[in-house]
XYZ file of C-alpha atoms in Angstrom:
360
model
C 75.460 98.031 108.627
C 77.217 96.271 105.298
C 80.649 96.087 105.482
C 82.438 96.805 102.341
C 84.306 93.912 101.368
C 87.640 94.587 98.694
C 87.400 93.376 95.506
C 91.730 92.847 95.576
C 93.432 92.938 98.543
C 96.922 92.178 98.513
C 99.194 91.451 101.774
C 102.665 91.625 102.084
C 104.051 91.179 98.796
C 107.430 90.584 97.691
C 108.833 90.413 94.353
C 112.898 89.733 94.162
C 114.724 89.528 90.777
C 118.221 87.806 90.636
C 121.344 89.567 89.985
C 123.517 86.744 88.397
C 127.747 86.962 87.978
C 129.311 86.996 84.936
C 130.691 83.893 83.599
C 129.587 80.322 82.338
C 128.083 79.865 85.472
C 125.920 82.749 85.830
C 125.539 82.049 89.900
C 123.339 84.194 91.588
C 124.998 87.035 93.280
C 122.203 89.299 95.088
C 118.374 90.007 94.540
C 116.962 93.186 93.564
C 114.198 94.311 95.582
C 111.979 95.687 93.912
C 108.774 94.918 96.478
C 109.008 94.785 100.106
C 105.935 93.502 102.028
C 103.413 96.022 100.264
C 99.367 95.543 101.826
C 96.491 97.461 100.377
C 93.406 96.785 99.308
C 91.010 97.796 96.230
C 87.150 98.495 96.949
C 84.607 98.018 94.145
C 84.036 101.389 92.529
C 86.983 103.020 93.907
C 90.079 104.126 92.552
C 93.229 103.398 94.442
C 96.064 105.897 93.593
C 99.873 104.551 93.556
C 102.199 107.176 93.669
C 106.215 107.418 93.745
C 109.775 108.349 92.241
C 110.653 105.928 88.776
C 112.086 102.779 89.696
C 110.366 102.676 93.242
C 108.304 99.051 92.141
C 105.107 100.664 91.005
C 104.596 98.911 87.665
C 106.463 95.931 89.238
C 103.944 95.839 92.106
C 100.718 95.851 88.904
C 102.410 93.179 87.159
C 102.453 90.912 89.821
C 99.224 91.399 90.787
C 98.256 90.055 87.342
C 100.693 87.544 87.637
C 102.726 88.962 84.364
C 105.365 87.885 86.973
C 105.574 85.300 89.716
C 105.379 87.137 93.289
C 108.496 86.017 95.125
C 106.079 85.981 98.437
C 103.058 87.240 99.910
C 99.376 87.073 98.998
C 96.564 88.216 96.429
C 93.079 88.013 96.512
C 90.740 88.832 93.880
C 87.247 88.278 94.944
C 88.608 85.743 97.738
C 90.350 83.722 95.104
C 94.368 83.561 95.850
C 95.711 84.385 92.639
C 99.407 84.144 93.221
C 99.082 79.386 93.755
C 96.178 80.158 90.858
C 96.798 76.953 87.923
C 97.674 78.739 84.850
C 94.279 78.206 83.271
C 92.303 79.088 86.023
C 94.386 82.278 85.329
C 94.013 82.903 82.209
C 89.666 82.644 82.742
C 90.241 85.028 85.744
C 92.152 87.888 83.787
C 88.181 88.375 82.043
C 87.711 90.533 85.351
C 91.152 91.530 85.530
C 92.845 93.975 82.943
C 95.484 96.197 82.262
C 96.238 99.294 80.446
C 99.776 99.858 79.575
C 101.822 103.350 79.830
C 103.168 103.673 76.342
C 99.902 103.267 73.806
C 102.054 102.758 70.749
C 104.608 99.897 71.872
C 101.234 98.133 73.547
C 99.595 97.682 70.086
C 100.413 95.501 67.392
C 101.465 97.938 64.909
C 101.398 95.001 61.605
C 97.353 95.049 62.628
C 94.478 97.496 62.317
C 92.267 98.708 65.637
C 89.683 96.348 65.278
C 91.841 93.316 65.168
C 93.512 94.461 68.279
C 90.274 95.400 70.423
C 89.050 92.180 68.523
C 92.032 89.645 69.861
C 91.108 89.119 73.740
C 87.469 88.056 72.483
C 89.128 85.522 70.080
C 91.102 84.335 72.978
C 88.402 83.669 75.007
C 86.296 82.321 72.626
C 83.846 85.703 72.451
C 84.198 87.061 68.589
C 82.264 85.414 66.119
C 82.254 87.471 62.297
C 78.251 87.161 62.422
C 75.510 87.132 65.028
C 74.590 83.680 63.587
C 77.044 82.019 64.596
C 76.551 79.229 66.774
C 80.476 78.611 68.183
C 79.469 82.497 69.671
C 78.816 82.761 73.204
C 78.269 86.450 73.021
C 76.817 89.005 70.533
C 78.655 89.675 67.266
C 82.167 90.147 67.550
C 82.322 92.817 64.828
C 79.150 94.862 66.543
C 80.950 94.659 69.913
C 84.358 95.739 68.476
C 82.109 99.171 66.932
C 80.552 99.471 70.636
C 84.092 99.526 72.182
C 85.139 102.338 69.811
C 82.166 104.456 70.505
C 82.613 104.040 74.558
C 85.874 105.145 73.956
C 85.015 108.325 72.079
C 86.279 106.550 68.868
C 84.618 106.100 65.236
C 83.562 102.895 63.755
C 85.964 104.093 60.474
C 88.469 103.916 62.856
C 88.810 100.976 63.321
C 90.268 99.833 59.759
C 93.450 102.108 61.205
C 96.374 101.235 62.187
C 98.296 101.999 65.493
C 100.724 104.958 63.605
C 97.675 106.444 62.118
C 96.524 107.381 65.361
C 97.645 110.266 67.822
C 98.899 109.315 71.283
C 95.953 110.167 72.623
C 93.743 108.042 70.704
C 96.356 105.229 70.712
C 95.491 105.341 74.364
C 91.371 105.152 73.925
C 92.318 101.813 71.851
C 93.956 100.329 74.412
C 91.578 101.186 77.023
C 88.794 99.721 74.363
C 90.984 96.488 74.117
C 90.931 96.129 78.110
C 87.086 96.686 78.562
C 86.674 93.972 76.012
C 86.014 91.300 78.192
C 84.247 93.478 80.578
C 86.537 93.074 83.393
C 85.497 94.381 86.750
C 89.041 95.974 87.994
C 91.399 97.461 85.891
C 95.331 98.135 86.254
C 96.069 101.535 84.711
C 100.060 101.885 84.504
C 101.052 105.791 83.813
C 98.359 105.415 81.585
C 98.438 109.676 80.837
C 102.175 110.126 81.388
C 103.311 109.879 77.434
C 100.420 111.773 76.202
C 100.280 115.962 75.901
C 99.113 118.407 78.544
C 96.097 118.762 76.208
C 95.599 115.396 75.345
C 95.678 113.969 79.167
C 92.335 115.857 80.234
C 90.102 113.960 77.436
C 91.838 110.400 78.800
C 91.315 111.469 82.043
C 87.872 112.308 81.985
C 86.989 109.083 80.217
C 88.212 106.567 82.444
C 86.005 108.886 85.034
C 82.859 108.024 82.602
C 83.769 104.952 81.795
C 84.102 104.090 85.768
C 80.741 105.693 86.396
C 79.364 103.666 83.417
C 80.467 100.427 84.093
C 81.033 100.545 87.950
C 84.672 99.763 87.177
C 87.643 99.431 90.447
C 91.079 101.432 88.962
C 94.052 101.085 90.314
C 96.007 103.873 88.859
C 99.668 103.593 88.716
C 101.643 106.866 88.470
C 103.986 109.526 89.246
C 102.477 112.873 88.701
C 100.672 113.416 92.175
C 98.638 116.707 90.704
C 96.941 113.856 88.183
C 96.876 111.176 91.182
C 95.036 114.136 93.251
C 91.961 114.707 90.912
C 91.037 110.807 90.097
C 92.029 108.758 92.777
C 89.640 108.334 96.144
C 92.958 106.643 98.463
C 96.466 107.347 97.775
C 99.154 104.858 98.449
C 102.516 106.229 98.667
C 105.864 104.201 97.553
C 109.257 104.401 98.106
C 112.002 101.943 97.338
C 109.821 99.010 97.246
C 107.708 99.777 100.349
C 104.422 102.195 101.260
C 105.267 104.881 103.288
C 102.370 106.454 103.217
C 98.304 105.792 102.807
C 95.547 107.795 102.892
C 92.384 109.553 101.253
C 93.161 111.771 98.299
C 92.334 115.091 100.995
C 93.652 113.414 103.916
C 97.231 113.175 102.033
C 97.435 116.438 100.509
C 95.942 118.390 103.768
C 98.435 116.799 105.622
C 100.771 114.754 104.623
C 102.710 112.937 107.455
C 105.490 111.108 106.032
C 108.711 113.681 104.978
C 109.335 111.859 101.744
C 105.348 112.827 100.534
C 105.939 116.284 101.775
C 108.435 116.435 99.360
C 106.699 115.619 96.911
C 103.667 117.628 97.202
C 106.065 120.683 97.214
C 107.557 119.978 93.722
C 103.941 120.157 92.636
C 104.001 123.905 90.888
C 101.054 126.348 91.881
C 99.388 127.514 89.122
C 99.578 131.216 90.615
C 103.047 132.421 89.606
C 103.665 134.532 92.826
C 102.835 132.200 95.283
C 104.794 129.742 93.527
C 107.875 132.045 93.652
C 106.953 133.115 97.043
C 107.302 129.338 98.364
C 109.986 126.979 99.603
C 110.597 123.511 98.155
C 111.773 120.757 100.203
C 114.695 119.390 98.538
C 116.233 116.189 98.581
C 119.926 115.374 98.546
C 121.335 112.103 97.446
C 120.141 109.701 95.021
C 117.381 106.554 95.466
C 119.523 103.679 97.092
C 120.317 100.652 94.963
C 117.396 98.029 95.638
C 119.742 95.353 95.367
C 120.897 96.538 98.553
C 119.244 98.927 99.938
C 119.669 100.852 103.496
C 118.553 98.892 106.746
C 116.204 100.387 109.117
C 114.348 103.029 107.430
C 115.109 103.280 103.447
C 114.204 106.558 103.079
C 116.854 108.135 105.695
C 119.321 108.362 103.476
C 117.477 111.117 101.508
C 115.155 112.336 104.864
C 116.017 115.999 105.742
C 115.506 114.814 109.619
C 117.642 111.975 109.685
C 120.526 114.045 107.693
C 120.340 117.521 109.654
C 117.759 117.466 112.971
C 117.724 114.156 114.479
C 119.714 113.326 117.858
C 121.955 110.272 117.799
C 119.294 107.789 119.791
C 116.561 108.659 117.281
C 119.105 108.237 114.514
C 119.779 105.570 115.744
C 116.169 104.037 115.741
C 116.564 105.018 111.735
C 119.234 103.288 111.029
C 118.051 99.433 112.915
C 114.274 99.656 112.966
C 111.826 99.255 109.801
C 109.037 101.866 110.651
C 105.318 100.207 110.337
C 102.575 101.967 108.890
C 101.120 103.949 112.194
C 98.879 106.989 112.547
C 100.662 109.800 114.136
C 97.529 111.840 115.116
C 96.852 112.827 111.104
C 94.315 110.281 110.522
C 95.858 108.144 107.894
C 99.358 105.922 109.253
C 102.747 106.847 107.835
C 105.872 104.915 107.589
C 107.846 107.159 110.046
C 109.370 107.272 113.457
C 109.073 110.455 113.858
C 105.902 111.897 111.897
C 104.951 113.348 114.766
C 107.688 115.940 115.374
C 106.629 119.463 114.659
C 109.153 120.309 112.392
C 107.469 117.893 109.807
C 104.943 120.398 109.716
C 106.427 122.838 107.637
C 104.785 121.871 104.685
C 101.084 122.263 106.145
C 102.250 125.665 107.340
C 103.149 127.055 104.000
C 100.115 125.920 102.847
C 98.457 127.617 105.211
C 100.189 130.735 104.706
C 99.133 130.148 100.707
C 95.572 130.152 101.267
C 95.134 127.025 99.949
């Protein structure tokens, strides 16, 4: 039997930023954490799904693995290449497989140039665009037939391409930049909240493309948001974040049938039902306090100071064990591992209960 090798797999990362004091000096005062030893890894054809609160290291996390910025520590591979000593060169050939759409579709483009400049520009960089087939500098078709392919995988015209970006809806703002990342045919691709400033209506169409496009070109996503009812439909594995670290990881069914860890329970319940009395019918989970400051966040378990069982159930030994011990990712009998001590208690089941009780 074949075993599936990843196609990125990325072990305990770390990405700091300095906090500097005022004056001339500017000396460094603390670091922000923004990454805490985060592993996963990314299978060919698979979509990963990374989920969590804003400001919990999510698009920090897919700019590092780019190397848009310098990891602080830890490793990733792409392909069994260690990208984080890579040269800068040898990056800059790598990012061909390697691409990244960004959340907001309109500050992403170049709004002085038209669509078929900007789909155009990563094949001038790398030497791909030539104005006619003839050309002999051209190691690839003709750049100007290959920009018109890229708007029709992306649903686009070819007279769309003499646009520019604030001719464009949001929606098809979005198609561009996925066009400009499939460019250079890249073989994973980073998709940061790439639905989450686009319409209700709009986010469906986007949606359902990258799903075609995947299919089509046998593409690895690793999709980057905070809306798990999107997360739910596209991604295969979920990866669950909080305050810099996973908490929780598991397949897309394995995480919403039961999810283990108390701060993804929480979150699953703020996703509305699209039935109006069973959504009126049901209790939330509810979470006091707000996200602890990274640049110096809790010890022991970073979530406790938000957990229901740390705040309300738990004895003093197991708060204790809260407050001095860093929980690893362990299974707790759900078949997926959870960053909890106590995942296992019953009471963490109230969540699969009411579900249950929902018929769902």
């Amino acid at each position: 039997m074949t075993v599936l090798q990843p196609v990125l797999s990325v072990r305990n990362l770390v990405k700091h930023f300095p906090v500097r004091g005022r004056g001339l000096l500017r000396r460094r005062v603390s670091d922000v954490h923004a990454v805490c030893d985060v592993s996963f890894d990314l299978y060919p054809h698979e979509t990963l799904g990374l989920v969590g609160e804003s400001g919990c290291g999510k698009t920090t996390t897919a700019r590092v693995l780019l190397n848009l910025q310098p990891a602080t520590a830890g490793h990733i591979r792409y392909q069994g290449t260690e990208l984080t000593s890579l040269p800068r060169k040898a990056m800059q050939r790598l990012r061909r497989e390697l691409q990244i759409v960004f959340q907001d579709p309109y500050a992403a483009l170049d709004p002085r140039l038209p669509a078929n400049e900007i789909i155009a520009e990563p094949l001038r960089i790398h030497g791909l665009y030539s104005p006619s087939a003839s050309d002999s500098i051209a190691s690839d078709s003709c750049g100007r037939d290959k920009v018109r392919e890229l708007l029709a995988l992306v649903g686009l015209k070819p007279e769309h391409g003499n646009r520019f970006p604030h001719e464009f809806s949001g929606g098809q703002r979005q198609r561009i930049g996925i066009a400009r990342a499939l460019a250079l045919r890249p073989k994973v691709l980073i998709l940061d909240e790439p639905v989450s400033a686009l319409d209700v209506s709009v986010q469906a169409g986007v949606l359902n493309l990258l799903a075609d496009l995947q299919a089509q070109l046998g593409l690895s996503y690793l999709f980057v948001s905070h809306d798990l009812s999107v997360v739910r439909h596209v991604a295969d594995r979920i990866a669950v974040m909080y305050l810099g670290r996973i908490v929780e990881t598991g397949t897309s069914d394995e995480l919403f049938s039961a999810p283990a860890h108390p701060y993804t329970q929480a979150l699953i319940s703020a996703i509305p039902l699209p039935d109006p009395r069973k959504e009126r019918a049901r209790e939330r989970i509810i979470l006091t306090g707000d996200v602890p400051n990274p640049a110096n966040p809790p010890s022991g378990c970073r979530f406790r100071t938000r957990c229901p069982l740390f705040t309300a159930q738990l004895t003093d030994p197991q708060r204790h064990r809260c407050t001095t011990e860093i929980p690893p990712l362990t299974d707790h009998g759900h078949g997926h591992p959870a960053a909890c001590h106590y995942a296992d208690l019953p009471s963490l089941s109230a969540v699969r209960a009411l579900r249950e009780r929902e018929g769902r």
